Amino acid sequence: MYKRQIYLDKLIARKDNGLIKIITGVRRCGKSFLLFKLYKKYLNRLGIEDSHIIQISLEETENFSLHNPLVLDAHLKKLLVDKKQYYIFLDEIQFVKSIKNPDTSIIDAEPITFYSVLNSLLKRENVDVYVTGSNSKMLSGDILTEFRGRGDEVRVFPLSFSEFMEKYNGDVRDGWDEYLMYGGLPFTVKAKTHEAKSSYLKNLFTETYIKDVIERNKFKNEENISDLLNILASSVGSLTNSLNIQNTFLSVKKQTVSVNTISSYTKALQGAFLIDSAKRFDIKGRKYISTPLKYYFVDTGLRNALLNFRQIEEPHLMENIIFNELKIRGYDVDVGVVGIYETNKKGSGQKKQLEIDFVANKAQERLYIQSALTMADEEKAAIELRPFLHITDSFRKIVLVGGKKAPQTTEQGFTIVGIINFLMGERL
């Protein structure tokens, strides 16, 4: 049993705050376990009886009738039999369907949705509501608008490396190799063999993730979505945009797919929490550069399974893991761009852009981070550190290298530290 302490603490801090707690994340990342097991156990320790903790998993066949919002509403109201505080857990709320408003006396009446059910619950003083869902458009955006600031989101990720190591029986370096290969989806971690892990990850895509994306967005071409995922998986950490992807479809797949269609696909995949993107940020100009972007997968195991475990490129996967770790820690993450003017030996000059892998912001804190598997020679070190030399602010500048290396400070005040130390939470 993984503690999932970072997320459990977030739920505890939000208990009885009058808001609907919206627990989002890719399917099978542990949202249900967090709510139904860990948080329920916490409530029980406070003396709250099971009769006042209502748990409904809407993807279970016995609860399919509750996909009708009116049936769900009536069912919940029957269970609220006294004035004591109730805690309602609704798992995978996106399965509740929209239905036509039965009140024909209202012209242009809005359809009845799960929003209607949750709005009704919000009016009760003795109810604290928690919902989970795997669709960001439905939950992260619309629900927050629908409830006018009365929704409170907690984003859950697959196991971080430090969580993975809680139960790993072996050396931390071996743990890193396994995590790099198979990622942190809880069931994958429990599986014992490559065949079991690989089969589970591949089936998740074909039987769950892709079908979900197609059904929710009414897409018609499953093959194109699969091809797009493969393209993104092959270019993790590389700058790209819809036009570049369109050209790849044309040159590799001999297919013409419009830029708008590709954009719709990538947005849908982000909406299902399968991928995320990092925009480019001009550090000196303090503005965003709209294109190109970098895309990262929510889990390296999922990315590797897509490519049949062929392209296990540690530098790119390490960068993907750092991106996810920063998101888990609550940072907003961009790709940094530093513009410089460089003069050659003949005296002529030209403008250049230097890239910083990550600019991570949280409240008043900012981190500049370079991901470098190795800095074995002076030339490689100079390339990684060079962008930092052109940033004049005093925020921390960190280079993450492969392995387990204790933090070291350079003469310029930059920190070099091993990726394992960073992921395990060592103070820098």
C-alpha positions in Angstrom: 0.0 0.0 0.0 1.6 3.2 -1.2 1.0 6.2 1.2 0.3 8.8 -1.6 1.0 11.3 1.2 1.3 14.4 -0.9 -2.3 13.9 -2.3 -3.7 12.6 1.0 -2.5 15.8 2.7 -4.2 17.9 0.0 -7.5 16.2 0.7 -7.1 16.5 4.4 -6.5 20.2 4.0 -9.6 20.6 2.0 -12.0 18.6 4.2 -15.3 20.3 4.9 -14.3 23.5 3.1 -17.6 23.9 1.3 -16.2 23.1 -2.1 -16.5 20.1 -4.3 -13.1 18.3 -4.3 -12.3 17.3 -7.9 -9.6 14.6 -8.1 -8.3 14.4 -11.6 -5.7 12.4 -13.4 -5.1 9.7 -16.0 -7.1 6.5 -15.5 -5.4 3.9 -13.4 -3.1 6.3 -11.7 -4.5 5.6 -8.2 -7.3 8.2 -7.8 -9.9 5.6 -6.6 -7.4 4.0 -4.2 -6.5 7.5 -2.7 -10.2 8.3 -2.1 -11.8 5.0 -1.3 -9.0 3.5 0.8 -6.5 6.1 2.1 -8.9 9.0 2.7 -11.7 6.8 3.9 -9.2 5.2 6.4 -8.3 8.7 7.6 -12.0 9.6 8.1 -12.6 6.4 10.0 -9.7 7.3 12.3 -11.5 10.6 13.1 -14.5 8.5 14.2 -16.6 8.9 11.1 -18.7 5.8 10.6 -19.0 3.9 7.3 -22.7 4.7 7.1 -21.8 8.4 6.7 -19.2 7.7 4.0 -21.0 7.1 0.7 -18.8 5.5 -2.0 -20.0 4.9 -5.5 -17.8 3.7 -8.4 -19.6 4.7 -11.6 -17.5 2.5 -13.8 -18.7 -0.7 -12.0 -21.5 -2.6 -13.8 -23.8 -2.7 -10.8 -23.9 1.1 -10.8 -24.6 1.6 -14.5 -28.2 2.7 -13.7 -26.7 5.7 -11.8 -25.3 7.1 -15.1 -28.7 8.7 -15.3 -28.3 11.9 -13.3 -31.9 11.9 -12.0 -31.4 8.3 -10.8 -28.1 9.2 -9.1 -29.6 12.2 -7.4 -32.6 10.2 -6.0 -30.2 7.4 -4.9 -28.0 9.8 -3.0 -30.9 11.6 -1.3 -32.2 8.3 0.0 -28.9 7.7 1.8 -28.9 11.0 3.6 -31.1 10.0 6.5 -30.0 12.3 9.3 -28.3 15.7 9.9 -24.9 14.3 10.7 -22.0 15.1 8.3 -21.9 12.9 5.2 -18.9 12.4 2.9 -19.8 11.4 -0.6 -17.3 9.9 -3.0 -18.2 9.6 -6.7 -15.6 7.8 -8.7 -15.3 8.5 -12.5 -18.1 11.1 -12.5 -17.7 11.6 -16.3 -19.7 8.4 -16.8 -22.9 10.2 -15.7 -24.7 11.1 -19.0 -26.5 14.3 -19.9 -30.3 13.8 -20.4 -33.1 16.0 -21.7 -34.8 18.0 -19.0 -38.1 16.3 -18.3 -39.7 19.6 -17.3 -41.5 20.6 -20.6 -42.9 23.7 -19.0 -39.4 25.4 -19.3 -38.6 26.7 -22.8 -35.1 25.9 -23.9 -34.4 24.1 -20.6 -30.8 23.1 -19.9 -30.1 19.3 -20.0 -29.7 17.5 -16.7 -26.1 16.6 -16.1 -23.8 15.5 -13.3 -23.4 19.2 -12.6 -27.0 19.3 -11.7 -26.5 16.5 -9.2 -23.5 18.2 -7.6 -25.2 21.6 -7.5 -28.0 20.0 -5.6 -25.6 18.4 -3.1 -23.8 21.8 -2.6 -27.0 23.2 -1.2 -26.9 20.8 1.7 -25.0 21.9 4.8 -24.2 18.4 6.0 -22.5 17.1 2.9 -18.9 17.1 1.8 -18.5 16.0 -1.8 -15.5 14.4 -3.6 -15.5 13.3 -7.2 -12.8 11.7 -9.4 -12.6 11.9 -13.2 -10.3 11.3 -16.1 -11.3 14.1 -18.4 -9.8 17.5 -17.9 -12.2 19.4 -20.2 -15.2 18.0 -18.2 -13.7 18.4 -14.8 -10.8 20.9 -14.6 -12.4 23.6 -16.8 -16.2 23.2 -17.1 -16.9 22.2 -13.5 -14.9 25.1 -12.1 -16.9 27.5 -14.3 -20.2 25.7 -13.5 -19.8 26.1 -9.8 -18.4 29.6 -9.9 -15.4 29.0 -7.7 -16.9 26.2 -5.7 -14.8 23.5 -7.2 -11.3 22.6 -5.8 -9.0 20.5 -8.0 -6.4 18.0 -6.8 -4.4 16.5 -9.7 -3.0 13.0 -9.1 -0.1 11.5 -11.1 1.3 8.0 -11.3 3.8 7.1 -8.6 6.7 9.5 -8.4 10.2 8.0 -8.2 10.3 8.6 -4.4 6.9 6.9 -4.0 8.0 4.0 -6.2 11.1 3.5 -4.0 8.9 3.2 -0.9 8.2 -0.5 -1.8 11.1 -1.3 -4.1 13.2 -4.1 -2.8 16.7 -3.3 -4.2 19.4 -0.7 -4.9 18.2 2.7 -5.8 20.1 2.7 -9.0 18.3 -0.6 -10.1 15.1 1.1 -9.0 15.9 4.0 -11.3 16.4 1.7 -14.3 13.1 -0.1 -13.7 11.2 3.2 -13.2 12.7 4.6 -16.3 11.6 1.6 -18.3 8.1 0.8 -16.8 7.0 4.1 -15.1 4.9 4.4 -12.0 1.3 3.2 -12.7 0.5 1.3 -9.6 -0.5 -2.0 -11.3 2.5 -1.9 -13.5 4.7 -1.6 -10.4 3.0 -4.7 -8.8 3.5 -6.9 -11.9 6.5 -9.1 -11.6 7.7 -9.8 -15.2 8.4 -7.7 -18.3 5.7 -9.6 -20.1 3.1 -8.8 -17.5 4.1 -5.1 -17.3 4.3 -4.7 -21.1 0.9 -6.4 -21.7 -0.8 -4.3 -19.1 0.6 -1.0 -20.4 -0.2 -1.8 -24.1 -3.7 -3.0 -23.2 -4.4 0.2 -21.3 -3.8 2.2 -24.5 -5.8 0.0 -26.9 -8.7 -0.9 -24.6 -9.0 2.1 -22.3 -7.2 5.3 -23.2 -7.7 5.5 -27.0 -11.2 4.2 -26.8 -12.0 6.9 -24.1 -10.6 9.6 -26.2 -12.4 8.5 -29.4 -15.8 8.1 -27.6 -15.7 11.4 -25.7 -14.6 13.5 -28.6 -16.5 11.5 -31.3 -13.3 11.0 -33.4 -13.6 8.6 -36.3 -10.0 7.6 -37.1 -8.5 5.5 -34.4 -5.4 4.7 -36.5 -4.5 8.4 -36.9 -4.7 8.9 -33.1 -2.4 5.9 -32.5 0.0 7.2 -35.1 0.0 10.6 -33.5 0.8 9.0 -30.1 3.7 7.1 -31.7 5.1 10.3 -33.3 4.9 12.2 -29.9 6.5 9.2 -28.1 9.4 9.2 -30.6 10.0 12.9 -30.1 9.7 13.3 -26.3 11.5 16.5 -25.3 11.9 17.8 -28.8 10.4 21.0 -30.1 7.4 20.4 -32.4 4.1 21.8 -33.5 1.1 20.7 -35.5 2.7 21.6 -38.9 5.8 19.5 -38.1 3.5 16.6 -37.1 1.5 17.1 -40.3 4.7 16.8 -42.3 5.6 13.6 -40.4 2.3 12.1 -41.3 2.9 13.0 -44.9 6.5 11.7 -45.2 6.2 8.6 -43.0 2.6 7.5 -43.2 1.9 9.0 -46.6 -1.3 10.5 -45.2 -2.6 14.0 -45.3 -4.0 15.0 -41.9 -5.0 18.7 -41.4 -3.3 20.9 -38.9 -6.7 21.5 -37.2 -7.3 17.8 -36.8 -3.9 17.3 -35.3 -4.5 20.1 -32.9 -7.8 18.6 -31.9 -6.2 15.2 -31.3 -3.4 16.7 -29.1 -5.9 18.7 -27.1 -8.0 15.6 -26.5 -4.9 13.6 -25.4 -4.0 16.3 -23.0 -7.6 16.4 -21.8 -7.3 12.7 -21.0 -4.1 13.5 -19.0 -2.0 11.2 -21.3 0.4 14.0 -22.4 1.2 17.5 -21.3 3.0 20.3 -23.0 5.5 23.0 -22.1 5.5 26.3 -23.8 8.6 28.3 -24.7 9.2 31.3 -22.5 11.5 34.2 -23.5 13.3 34.9 -20.2 14.7 38.3 -21.1 11.6 39.5 -23.0 9.3 38.0 -20.3 6.8 36.7 -22.8 5.7 33.4 -24.3 6.6 32.1 -27.7 3.5 30.4 -29.1 5.2 27.7 -31.1 6.8 25.2 -31.1 6.1 23.3 -27.9 7.5 20.3 -26.1 5.3 17.3 -25.3 5.8 14.9 -22.4 4.0 11.7 -21.4 2.4 11.4 -18.0 4.2 8.1 -17.5 7.4 6.8 -19.1 6.2 3.3 -19.0 3.2 4.2 -21.2 5.5 6.0 -23.6 7.8 3.1 -23.8 5.0 0.6 -24.3 3.7 2.6 -27.3 7.1 2.1 -29.0 7.2 -1.6 -28.0 10.1 -0.8 -25.6 12.4 -0.1 -28.6 13.6 3.5 -28.0 14.8 3.5 -24.4 16.8 6.7 -24.6 17.8 7.7 -21.1 18.4 11.4 -21.8 14.9 12.0 -23.2 13.2 9.8 -20.6 15.1 11.5 -17.8 13.9 14.9 -19.1 10.3 13.5 -19.2 10.6 12.3 -15.6 11.9 15.7 -14.4 9.0 17.5 -16.1 6.5 15.2 -14.3 8.3 15.6 -11.0 8.1 19.4 -11.2 4.4 19.2 -12.0 3.9 16.8 -9.0 5.6 19.3 -6.8 3.2 22.0 -7.9 5.3 24.0 -10.3 4.2 25.6 -13.6 6.7 24.4 -16.1 8.0 26.1 -19.3 10.9 25.7 -21.7 13.3 28.6 -21.2 14.7 30.7 -24.1 17.6 33.1 -23.7 18.4 35.5 -26.5 22.0 36.5 -27.0 24.1 38.4 -29.5 27.3 36.6 -30.5 30.3 38.2 -32.3 32.6 36.0 -34.3 36.4 36.4 -34.9 35.8 38.6 -37.9 33.8 41.1 -35.8 30.4 40.4 -37.3 27.6 39.2 -35.1 24.4 37.3 -35.1 21.5 36.7 -32.7 21.2 33.3 -31.1 18.7 31.5 -28.8 20.0 29.3 -26.0 17.6 26.9 -24.5 17.0 26.0 -20.8 15.2 22.7 -20.4 12.8 23.9 -17.7 11.8 27.2 -16.1 9.7 26.1 -13.0 7.6 28.6 -11.2 5.6 28.3 -8.0 4.4 31.4 -6.2 7.5 33.6 -5.7 9.9 30.7 -6.3 11.6 30.0 -9.7 14.0 27.3 -10.7 16.1 27.1 -13.9 16.9 23.5 -14.6 19.1 21.8 -17.2 18.8 18.0 -17.8 22.2 16.5 -18.7 22.7 12.7 -18.3 26.4 13.3 -18.3 28.9 16.2 -17.9 32.0 14.1 -18.3 34.1 16.6 -20.1 34.6 20.4 -20.0 33.0 21.0 -23.4 29.7 19.2 -22.4 29.7 21.1 -19.1 30.2 24.5 -20.9 27.3 23.8 -23.2 24.9 23.0 -20.3 26.0 25.9 -18.2 26.2 28.5 -20.9 22.5 29.6 -20.9 22.7 30.2 -17.1 25.6 32.8 -17.7 23.2 35.0 -19.6 20.5 35.1 -16.9 20.9 38.1 -14.6 18.4 37.3 -11.9 19.2 35.5 -8.6 16.9 32.5 -8.9 18.4 29.1 -8.5 20.1 27.4 -11.4 20.4 23.6 -11.3 21.9 21.0 -13.6 20.5 17.5 -13.0 22.9 14.7 -14.1 22.5 11.0 -14.2 23.0 8.8 -11.2 23.5 9.5 -7.6 25.6 12.6 -7.2 25.6 14.7 -4.1 24.9 18.5 -4.7 27.9 20.4 -5.8 28.1 24.2 -6.2 30.1 25.7 -9.1 32.2 28.8 -9.0 29.3 30.7 -10.6 26.9 29.6 -7.9 25.1 26.9 -10.0 24.1 23.6 -8.5 25.0 20.2 -10.1 23.2 17.2 -8.5 22.3 13.6 -9.4 18.8 12.9 -10.7 18.3 10.3 -8.0 19.2 12.7 -5.2 16.8 15.3 -6.7 13.9 12.9 -7.1 14.4 11.5 -3.6 13.9 15.0 -2.2 17.5 15.8 -1.1 17.9 19.4 0.0 19.9 21.3 -2.6 
